[in-house]
Short mmCIF file of C-alpha atoms in Angstrom, two decimals:
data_model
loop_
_atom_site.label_atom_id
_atom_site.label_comp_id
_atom_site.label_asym_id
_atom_site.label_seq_id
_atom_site.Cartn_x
_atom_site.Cartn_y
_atom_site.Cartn_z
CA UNK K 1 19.97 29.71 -22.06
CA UNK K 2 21.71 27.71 -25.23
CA UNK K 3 25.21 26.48 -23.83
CA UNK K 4 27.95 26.25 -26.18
CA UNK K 5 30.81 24.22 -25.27
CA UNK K 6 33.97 25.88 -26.59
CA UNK K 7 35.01 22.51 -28.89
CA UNK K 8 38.92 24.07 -29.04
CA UNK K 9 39.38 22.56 -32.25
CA UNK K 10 42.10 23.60 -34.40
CA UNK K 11 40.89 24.76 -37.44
CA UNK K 12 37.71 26.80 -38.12
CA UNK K 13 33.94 25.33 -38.06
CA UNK K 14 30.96 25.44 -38.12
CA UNK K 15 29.13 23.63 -35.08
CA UNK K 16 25.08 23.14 -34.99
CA UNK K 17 22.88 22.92 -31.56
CA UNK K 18 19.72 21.33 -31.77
CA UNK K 19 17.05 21.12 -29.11
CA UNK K 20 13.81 21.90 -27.83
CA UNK K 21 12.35 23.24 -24.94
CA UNK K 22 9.02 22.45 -23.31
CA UNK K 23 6.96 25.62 -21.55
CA UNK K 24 4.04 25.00 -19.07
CA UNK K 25 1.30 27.68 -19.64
CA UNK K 26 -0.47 28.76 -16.42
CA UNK K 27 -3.68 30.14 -16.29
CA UNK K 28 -5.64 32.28 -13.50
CA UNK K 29 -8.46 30.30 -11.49
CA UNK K 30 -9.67 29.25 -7.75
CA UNK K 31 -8.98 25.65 -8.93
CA UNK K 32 -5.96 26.23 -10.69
CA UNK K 33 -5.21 22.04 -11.05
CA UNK K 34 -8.27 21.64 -12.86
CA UNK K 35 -7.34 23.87 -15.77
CA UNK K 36 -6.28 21.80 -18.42
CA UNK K 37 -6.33 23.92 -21.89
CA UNK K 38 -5.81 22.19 -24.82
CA UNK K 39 -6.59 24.51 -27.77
CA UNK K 40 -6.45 28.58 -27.70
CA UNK K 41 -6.83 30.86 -30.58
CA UNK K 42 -6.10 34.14 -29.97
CA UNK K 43 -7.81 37.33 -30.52
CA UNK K 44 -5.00 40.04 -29.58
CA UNK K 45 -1.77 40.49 -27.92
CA UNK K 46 1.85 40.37 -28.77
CA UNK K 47 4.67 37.30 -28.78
CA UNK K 48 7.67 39.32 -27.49
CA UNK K 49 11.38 37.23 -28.18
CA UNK K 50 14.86 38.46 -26.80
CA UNK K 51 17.97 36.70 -28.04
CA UNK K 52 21.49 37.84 -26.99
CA UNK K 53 24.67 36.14 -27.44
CA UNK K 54 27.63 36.15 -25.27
CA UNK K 55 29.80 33.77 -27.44
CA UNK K 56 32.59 34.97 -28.77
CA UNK K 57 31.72 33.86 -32.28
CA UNK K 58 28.90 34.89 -35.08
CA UNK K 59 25.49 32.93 -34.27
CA UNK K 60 22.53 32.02 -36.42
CA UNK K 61 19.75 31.40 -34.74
CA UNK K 62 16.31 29.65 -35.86
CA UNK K 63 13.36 29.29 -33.50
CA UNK K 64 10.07 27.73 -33.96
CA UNK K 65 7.07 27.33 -32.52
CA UNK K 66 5.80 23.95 -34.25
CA UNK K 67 2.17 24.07 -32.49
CA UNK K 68 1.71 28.29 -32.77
CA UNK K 69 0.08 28.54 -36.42
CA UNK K 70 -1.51 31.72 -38.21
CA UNK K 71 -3.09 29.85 -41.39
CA UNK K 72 -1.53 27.02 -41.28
CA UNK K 73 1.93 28.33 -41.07
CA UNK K 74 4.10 27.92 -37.61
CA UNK K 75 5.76 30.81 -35.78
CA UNK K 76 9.56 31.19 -37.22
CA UNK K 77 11.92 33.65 -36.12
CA UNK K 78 16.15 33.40 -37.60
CA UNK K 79 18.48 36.06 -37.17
CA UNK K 80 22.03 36.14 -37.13
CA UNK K 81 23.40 37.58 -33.56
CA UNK K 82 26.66 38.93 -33.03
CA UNK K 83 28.97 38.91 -30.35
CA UNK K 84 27.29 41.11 -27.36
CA UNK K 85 25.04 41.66 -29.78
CA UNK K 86 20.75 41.20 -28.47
CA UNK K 87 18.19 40.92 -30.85
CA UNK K 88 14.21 40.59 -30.78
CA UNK K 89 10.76 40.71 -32.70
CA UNK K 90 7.37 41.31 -31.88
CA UNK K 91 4.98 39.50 -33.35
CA UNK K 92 0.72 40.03 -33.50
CA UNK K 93 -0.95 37.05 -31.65
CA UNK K 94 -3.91 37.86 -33.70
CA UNK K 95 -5.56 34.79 -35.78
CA UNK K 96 -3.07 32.42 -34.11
CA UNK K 97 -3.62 28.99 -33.30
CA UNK K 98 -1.88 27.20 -30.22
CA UNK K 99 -2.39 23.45 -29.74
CA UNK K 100 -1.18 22.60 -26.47
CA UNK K 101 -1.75 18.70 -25.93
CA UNK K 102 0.23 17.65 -28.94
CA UNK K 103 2.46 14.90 -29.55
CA UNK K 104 3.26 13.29 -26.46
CA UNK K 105 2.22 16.60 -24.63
CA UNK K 106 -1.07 16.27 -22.60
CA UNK K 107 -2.46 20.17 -21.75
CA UNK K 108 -1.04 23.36 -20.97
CA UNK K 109 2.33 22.64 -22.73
CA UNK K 110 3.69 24.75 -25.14
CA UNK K 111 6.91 23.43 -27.18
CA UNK K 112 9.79 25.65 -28.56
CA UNK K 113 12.05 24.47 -30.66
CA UNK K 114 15.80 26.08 -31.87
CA UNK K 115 18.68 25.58 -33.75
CA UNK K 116 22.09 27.38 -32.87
CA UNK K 117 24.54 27.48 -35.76
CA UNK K 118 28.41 28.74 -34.38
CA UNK K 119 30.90 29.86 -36.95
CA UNK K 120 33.56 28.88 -34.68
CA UNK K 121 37.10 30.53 -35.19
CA UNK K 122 40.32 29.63 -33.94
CA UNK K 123 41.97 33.18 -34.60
CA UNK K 124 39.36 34.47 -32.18
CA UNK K 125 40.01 33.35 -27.96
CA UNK K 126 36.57 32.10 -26.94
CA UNK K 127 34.74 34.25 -24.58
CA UNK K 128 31.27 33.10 -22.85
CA UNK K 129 29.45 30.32 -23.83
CA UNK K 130 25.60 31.32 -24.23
CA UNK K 131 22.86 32.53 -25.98
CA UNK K 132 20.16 33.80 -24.16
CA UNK K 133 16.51 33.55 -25.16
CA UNK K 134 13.30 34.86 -23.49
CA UNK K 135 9.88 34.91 -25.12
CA UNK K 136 6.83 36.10 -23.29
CA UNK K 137 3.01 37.02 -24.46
CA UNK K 138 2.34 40.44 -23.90
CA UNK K 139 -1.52 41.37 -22.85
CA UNK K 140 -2.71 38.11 -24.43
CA UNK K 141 -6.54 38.40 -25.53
CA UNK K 142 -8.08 34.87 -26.28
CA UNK K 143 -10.42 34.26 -28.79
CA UNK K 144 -11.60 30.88 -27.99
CA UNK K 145 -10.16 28.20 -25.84
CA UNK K 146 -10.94 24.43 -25.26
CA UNK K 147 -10.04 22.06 -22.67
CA UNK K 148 -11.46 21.41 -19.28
CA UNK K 149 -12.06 24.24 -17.03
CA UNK K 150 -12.51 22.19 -13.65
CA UNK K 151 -14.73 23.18 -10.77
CA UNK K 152 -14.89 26.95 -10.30
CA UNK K 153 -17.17 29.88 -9.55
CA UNK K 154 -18.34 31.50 -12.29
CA UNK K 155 -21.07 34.13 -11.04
CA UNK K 156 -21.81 35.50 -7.67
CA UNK K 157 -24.72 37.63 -7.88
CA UNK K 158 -27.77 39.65 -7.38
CA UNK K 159 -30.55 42.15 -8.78
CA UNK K 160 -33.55 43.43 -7.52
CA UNK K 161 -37.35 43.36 -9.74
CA UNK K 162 -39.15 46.84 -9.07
CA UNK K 163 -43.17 45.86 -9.38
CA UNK K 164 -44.09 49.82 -10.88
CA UNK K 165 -47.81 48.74 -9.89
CA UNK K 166 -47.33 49.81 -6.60
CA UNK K 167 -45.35 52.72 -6.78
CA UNK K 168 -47.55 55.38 -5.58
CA UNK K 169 -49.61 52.70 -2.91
CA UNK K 170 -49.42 53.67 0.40
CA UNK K 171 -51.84 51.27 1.77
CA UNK K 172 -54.37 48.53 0.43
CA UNK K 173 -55.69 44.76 0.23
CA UNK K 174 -55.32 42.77 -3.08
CA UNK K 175 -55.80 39.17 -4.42
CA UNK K 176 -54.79 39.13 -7.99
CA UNK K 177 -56.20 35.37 -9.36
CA UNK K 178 -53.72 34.92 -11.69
CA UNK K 179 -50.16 35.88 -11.31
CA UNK K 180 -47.00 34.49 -13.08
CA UNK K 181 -43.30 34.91 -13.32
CA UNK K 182 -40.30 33.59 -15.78
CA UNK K 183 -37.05 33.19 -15.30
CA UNK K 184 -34.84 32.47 -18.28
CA UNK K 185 -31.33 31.62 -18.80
CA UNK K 186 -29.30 32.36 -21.95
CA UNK K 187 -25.86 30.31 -21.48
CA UNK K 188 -22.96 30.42 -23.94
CA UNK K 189 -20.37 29.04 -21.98
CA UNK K 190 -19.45 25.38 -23.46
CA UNK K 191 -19.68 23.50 -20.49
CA UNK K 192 -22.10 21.80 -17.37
CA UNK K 193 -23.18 25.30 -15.21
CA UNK K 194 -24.73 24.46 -11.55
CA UNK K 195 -26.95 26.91 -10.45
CA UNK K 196 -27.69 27.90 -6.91
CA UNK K 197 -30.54 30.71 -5.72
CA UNK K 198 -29.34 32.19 -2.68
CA UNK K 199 -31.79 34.30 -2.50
CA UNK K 200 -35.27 34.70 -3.49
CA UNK K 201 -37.82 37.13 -1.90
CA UNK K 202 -39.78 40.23 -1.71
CA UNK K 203 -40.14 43.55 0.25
CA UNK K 204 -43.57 45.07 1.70
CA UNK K 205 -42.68 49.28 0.66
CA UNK K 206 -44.35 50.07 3.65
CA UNK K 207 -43.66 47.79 6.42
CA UNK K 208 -40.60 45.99 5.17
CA UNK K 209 -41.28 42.68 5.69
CA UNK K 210 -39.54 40.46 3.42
CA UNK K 211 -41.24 37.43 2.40
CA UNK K 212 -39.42 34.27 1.15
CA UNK K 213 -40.49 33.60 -2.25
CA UNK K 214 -40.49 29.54 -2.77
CA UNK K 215 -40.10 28.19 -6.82
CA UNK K 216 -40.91 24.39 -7.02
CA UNK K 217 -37.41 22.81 -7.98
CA UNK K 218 -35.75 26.00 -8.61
CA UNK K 219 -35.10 27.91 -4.91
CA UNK K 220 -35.43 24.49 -2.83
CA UNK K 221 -31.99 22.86 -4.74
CA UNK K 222 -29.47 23.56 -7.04
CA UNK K 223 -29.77 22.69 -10.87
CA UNK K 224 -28.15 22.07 -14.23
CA UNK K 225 -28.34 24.89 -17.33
CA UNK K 226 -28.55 23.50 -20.52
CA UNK K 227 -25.54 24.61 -22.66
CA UNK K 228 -24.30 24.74 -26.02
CA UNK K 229 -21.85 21.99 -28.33
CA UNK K 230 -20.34 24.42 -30.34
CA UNK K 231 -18.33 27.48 -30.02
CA UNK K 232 -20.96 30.75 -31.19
CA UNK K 233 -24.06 28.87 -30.35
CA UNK K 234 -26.36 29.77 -26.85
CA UNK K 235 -29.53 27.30 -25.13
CA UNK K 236 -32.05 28.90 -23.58
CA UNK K 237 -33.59 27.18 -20.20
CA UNK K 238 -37.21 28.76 -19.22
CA UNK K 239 -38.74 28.26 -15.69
CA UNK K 240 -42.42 29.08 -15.71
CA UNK K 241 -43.90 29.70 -11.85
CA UNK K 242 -48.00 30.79 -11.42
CA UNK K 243 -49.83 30.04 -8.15
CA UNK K 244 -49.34 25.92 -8.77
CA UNK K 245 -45.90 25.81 -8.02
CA UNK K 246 -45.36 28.81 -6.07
CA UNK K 247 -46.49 31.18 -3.80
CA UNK K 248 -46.14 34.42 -6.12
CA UNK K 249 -50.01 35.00 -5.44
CA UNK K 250 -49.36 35.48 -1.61
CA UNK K 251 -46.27 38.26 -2.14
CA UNK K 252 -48.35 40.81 -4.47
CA UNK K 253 -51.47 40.24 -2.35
CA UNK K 254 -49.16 41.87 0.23
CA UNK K 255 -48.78 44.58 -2.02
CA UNK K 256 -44.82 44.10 -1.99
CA UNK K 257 -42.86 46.29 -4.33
CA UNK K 258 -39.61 44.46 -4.57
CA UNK K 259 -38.82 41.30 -5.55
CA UNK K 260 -34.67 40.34 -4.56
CA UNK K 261 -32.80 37.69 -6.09
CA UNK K 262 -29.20 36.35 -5.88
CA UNK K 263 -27.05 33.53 -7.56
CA UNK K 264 -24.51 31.26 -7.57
CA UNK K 265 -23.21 29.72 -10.37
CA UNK K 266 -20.22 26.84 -11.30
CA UNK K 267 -18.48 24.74 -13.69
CA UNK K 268 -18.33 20.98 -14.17
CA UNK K 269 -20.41 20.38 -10.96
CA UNK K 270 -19.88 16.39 -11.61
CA UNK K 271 -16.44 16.42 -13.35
CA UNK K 272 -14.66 16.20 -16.64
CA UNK K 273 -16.96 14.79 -19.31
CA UNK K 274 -16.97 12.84 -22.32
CA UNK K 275 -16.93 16.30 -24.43
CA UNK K 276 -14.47 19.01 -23.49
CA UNK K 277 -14.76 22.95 -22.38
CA UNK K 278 -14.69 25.70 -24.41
CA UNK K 279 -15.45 29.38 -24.05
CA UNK K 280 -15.20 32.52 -26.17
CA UNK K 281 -14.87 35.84 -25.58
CA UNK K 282 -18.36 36.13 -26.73
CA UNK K 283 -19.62 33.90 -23.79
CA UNK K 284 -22.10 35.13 -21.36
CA UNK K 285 -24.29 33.55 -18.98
CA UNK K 286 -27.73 36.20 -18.43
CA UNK K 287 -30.62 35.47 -16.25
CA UNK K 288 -33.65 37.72 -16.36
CA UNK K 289 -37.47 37.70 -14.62
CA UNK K 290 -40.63 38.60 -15.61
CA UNK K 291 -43.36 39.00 -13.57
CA UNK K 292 -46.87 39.65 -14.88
CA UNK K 293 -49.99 40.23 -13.17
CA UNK K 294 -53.26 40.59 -14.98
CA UNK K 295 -55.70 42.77 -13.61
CA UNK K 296 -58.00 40.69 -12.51
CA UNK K 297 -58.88 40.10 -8.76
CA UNK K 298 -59.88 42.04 -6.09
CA UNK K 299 -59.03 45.37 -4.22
CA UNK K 300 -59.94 47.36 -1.80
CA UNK K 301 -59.08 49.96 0.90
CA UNK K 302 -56.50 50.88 -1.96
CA UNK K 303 -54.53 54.20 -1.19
CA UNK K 304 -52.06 55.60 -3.45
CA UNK K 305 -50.81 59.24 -4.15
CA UNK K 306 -49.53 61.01 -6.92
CA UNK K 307 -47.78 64.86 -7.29
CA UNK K 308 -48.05 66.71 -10.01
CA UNK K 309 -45.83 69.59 -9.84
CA UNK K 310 -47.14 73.37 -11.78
CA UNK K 311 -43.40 73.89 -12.41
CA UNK K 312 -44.82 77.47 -13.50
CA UNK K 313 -46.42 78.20 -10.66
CA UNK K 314 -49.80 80.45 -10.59
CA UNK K 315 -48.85 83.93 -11.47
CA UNK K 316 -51.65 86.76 -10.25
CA UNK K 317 -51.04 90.53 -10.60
CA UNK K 318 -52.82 91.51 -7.52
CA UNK K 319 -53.48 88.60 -4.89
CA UNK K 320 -54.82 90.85 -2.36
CA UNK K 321 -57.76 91.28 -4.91
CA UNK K 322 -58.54 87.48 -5.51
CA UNK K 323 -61.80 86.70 -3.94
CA UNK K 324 -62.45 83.13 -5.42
CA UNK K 325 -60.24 80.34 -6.99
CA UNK K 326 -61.23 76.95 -8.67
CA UNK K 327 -59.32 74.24 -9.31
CA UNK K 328 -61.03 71.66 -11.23
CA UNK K 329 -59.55 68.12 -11.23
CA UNK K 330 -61.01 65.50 -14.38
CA UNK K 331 -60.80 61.85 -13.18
CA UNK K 332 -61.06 59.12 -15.84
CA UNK K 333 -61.39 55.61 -14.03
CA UNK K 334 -60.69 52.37 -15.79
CA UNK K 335 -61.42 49.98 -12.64
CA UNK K 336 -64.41 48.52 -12.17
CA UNK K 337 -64.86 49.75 -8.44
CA UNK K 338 -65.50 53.02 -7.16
CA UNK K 339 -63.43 55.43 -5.59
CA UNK K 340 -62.85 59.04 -3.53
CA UNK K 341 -60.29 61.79 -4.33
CA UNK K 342 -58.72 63.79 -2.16
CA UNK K 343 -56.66 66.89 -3.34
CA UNK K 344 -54.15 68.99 -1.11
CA UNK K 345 -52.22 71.53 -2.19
CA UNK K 346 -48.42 72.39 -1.10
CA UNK K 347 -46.29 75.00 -1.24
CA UNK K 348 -42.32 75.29 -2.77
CA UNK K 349 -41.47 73.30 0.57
CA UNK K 350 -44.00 70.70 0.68
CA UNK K 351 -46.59 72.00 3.47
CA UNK K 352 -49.89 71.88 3.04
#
């Protein structure tokens, strides 16, 4: 609210009102004292402004947002505002630029500044004394924003590795020689990312036995991702693990079919830096595995099943006539080992 103080002058004139107010922008975090944004350009939204005047007088009014610029130019909005009179605009957010630390301002701060122009008139009895502004961003969609983002969580999370090598094994002994797994990081986000494995370890299909899977220097303590300078730019961290710093050669001996794994991630583990935050809405932190296992090794006592289903069916005029029926089955094996087949057959509801 813009207080005018009726003056009660004789004669008519013109009186000016010049100020500024200071906003304090707040932002949604766990750790919302360590949010200190500095710089935001946005990417959608609207600026929505109310004025309404309860002076008895005409008012011109001129706001401006000296820090809120699209190409250069700062936000301006001047109307004139009658007596009980409101008036408003809506303006696109889109390719503006808010600096929020300027001046003597540190972070977070936006400043507005107005001028209130009163044609004052002496024929008129003065009734009310304000004008009454409100100014609020509707669905705000950031571009970009830089600053210091303090210590929060930024993933909490989980996915499971199907092995498809052992998907129709029902039983069996293996040692493959040389197994080996990566696990690779694509970050985005400007800023120092702990990570934390929760959770690393596979499931036996059969017997459910979960194994803990250990990674030299990745499951046994937290780390640091690598991450980018500039805004639109990603690192990549790569963790290689083989049977020298891991026991990934134990777990598929086992003939395990899953492999679980779950994360933890956070910002600024140690603190604000000598470089600030930033983060798009481009950024994205992904983690993905890879586990390959060359056939080479040994096997045996291997059982595994496969259906194949004669969605047709066998169609014979007159069963009662059929004396003799061959099914022939062609087998073409790629292992070096030797092997039996077995063959049932099952009806539309599974029995043999």
């Amino acid at each position: 609210a813009i207080s005018y103080p009726d003056p009660q002058l004789p004669i008519s004139v013109i009186d000016t009102l010049y100020s500024s107010v200071v906003f304090t922008m707040d932002f949604e975090s766990q750790n919302l004292e360590g949010i200190e944004a500095r710089y935001l350009k946005m990417l959608a939204g609207d600026l929505l402004l109310i004025a309404n005047s309860d002076i008895a007088y005409l008012s011109n009014i001129k706001l401006t947002i000296p820090h809120m610029k699209k190409n250069g130019i700062s936000y301006q909005f001047e109307s004139a505002i009658q007596p009980g009179e409101s008036v408003n605009d809506t303006e696109s957010l889109a390719g503006y630029n808010l600096d929020l630390s300027q001046e003597d301002l540190t972070y977070n701060q936006l400043r507005l500044d107005y001028r209130l122009i009163i044609e004052y008139n002496t024929n008129t009895p003065p009734v009310g004394e304000d004008v009454n502004i409100s100014f609020q961003f509707a669905e705000p969609v950031l571009d970009n924003v830089v600053g210091y983002f303090g210590n929060n969580s930024i993933a909490d999370q989980s996915d499971t590795i199907k092995i498809e090598l052992f998907d129709n094994t029902i039983s069996g002994n293996f040692q493959f020689l040389d197994p080996y797994m990566e696990l690779n990081f694509t970050n985005s986000f400007g800023f120092p990312t702990m990570i934390d494995i929760t959770e690393f370890k596979s499931i036996n299909q059969q017997s459910g036995e979960v194994t803990p899977i250990y990674l030299e220097g990745i499951t046994d303590e937290p780390f640091e991702l690598s991450y980018p300078l500039q805004i639109g730019d990603s690192t990549i961290d790569q963790y290689f693990f083989d049977n020298s710093n891991s026991n990934i050669e134990v777990i598929l001996n086992e003939a395990d079919k899953f492999v679980v794994w779950g994360l933890e991630a956070s910002s600024n583990p140690n603190g604000p830096g000598s470089t600030f935050n930033f983060l798009s809405h481009e950024s994205r932190m992904v983690a993905s595995t890879n586990i390959t296992i060359p056939l080479k090794g040994y096997a045996y006592d291997w059982v595994f099943s496969d259906t194949t289903l004669l969605e047709n069916g066998i169609e014979i005029e007159d069963p009662e006539e059929l004396t003799n029926l061959t099914l022939r089955l062609i087998l073409n094996n790629g292992f070096p080992a030797e092997g039996f087949v077995q063959i049932y057959t099952l009806d539309s509801t599974d029995l043999v």
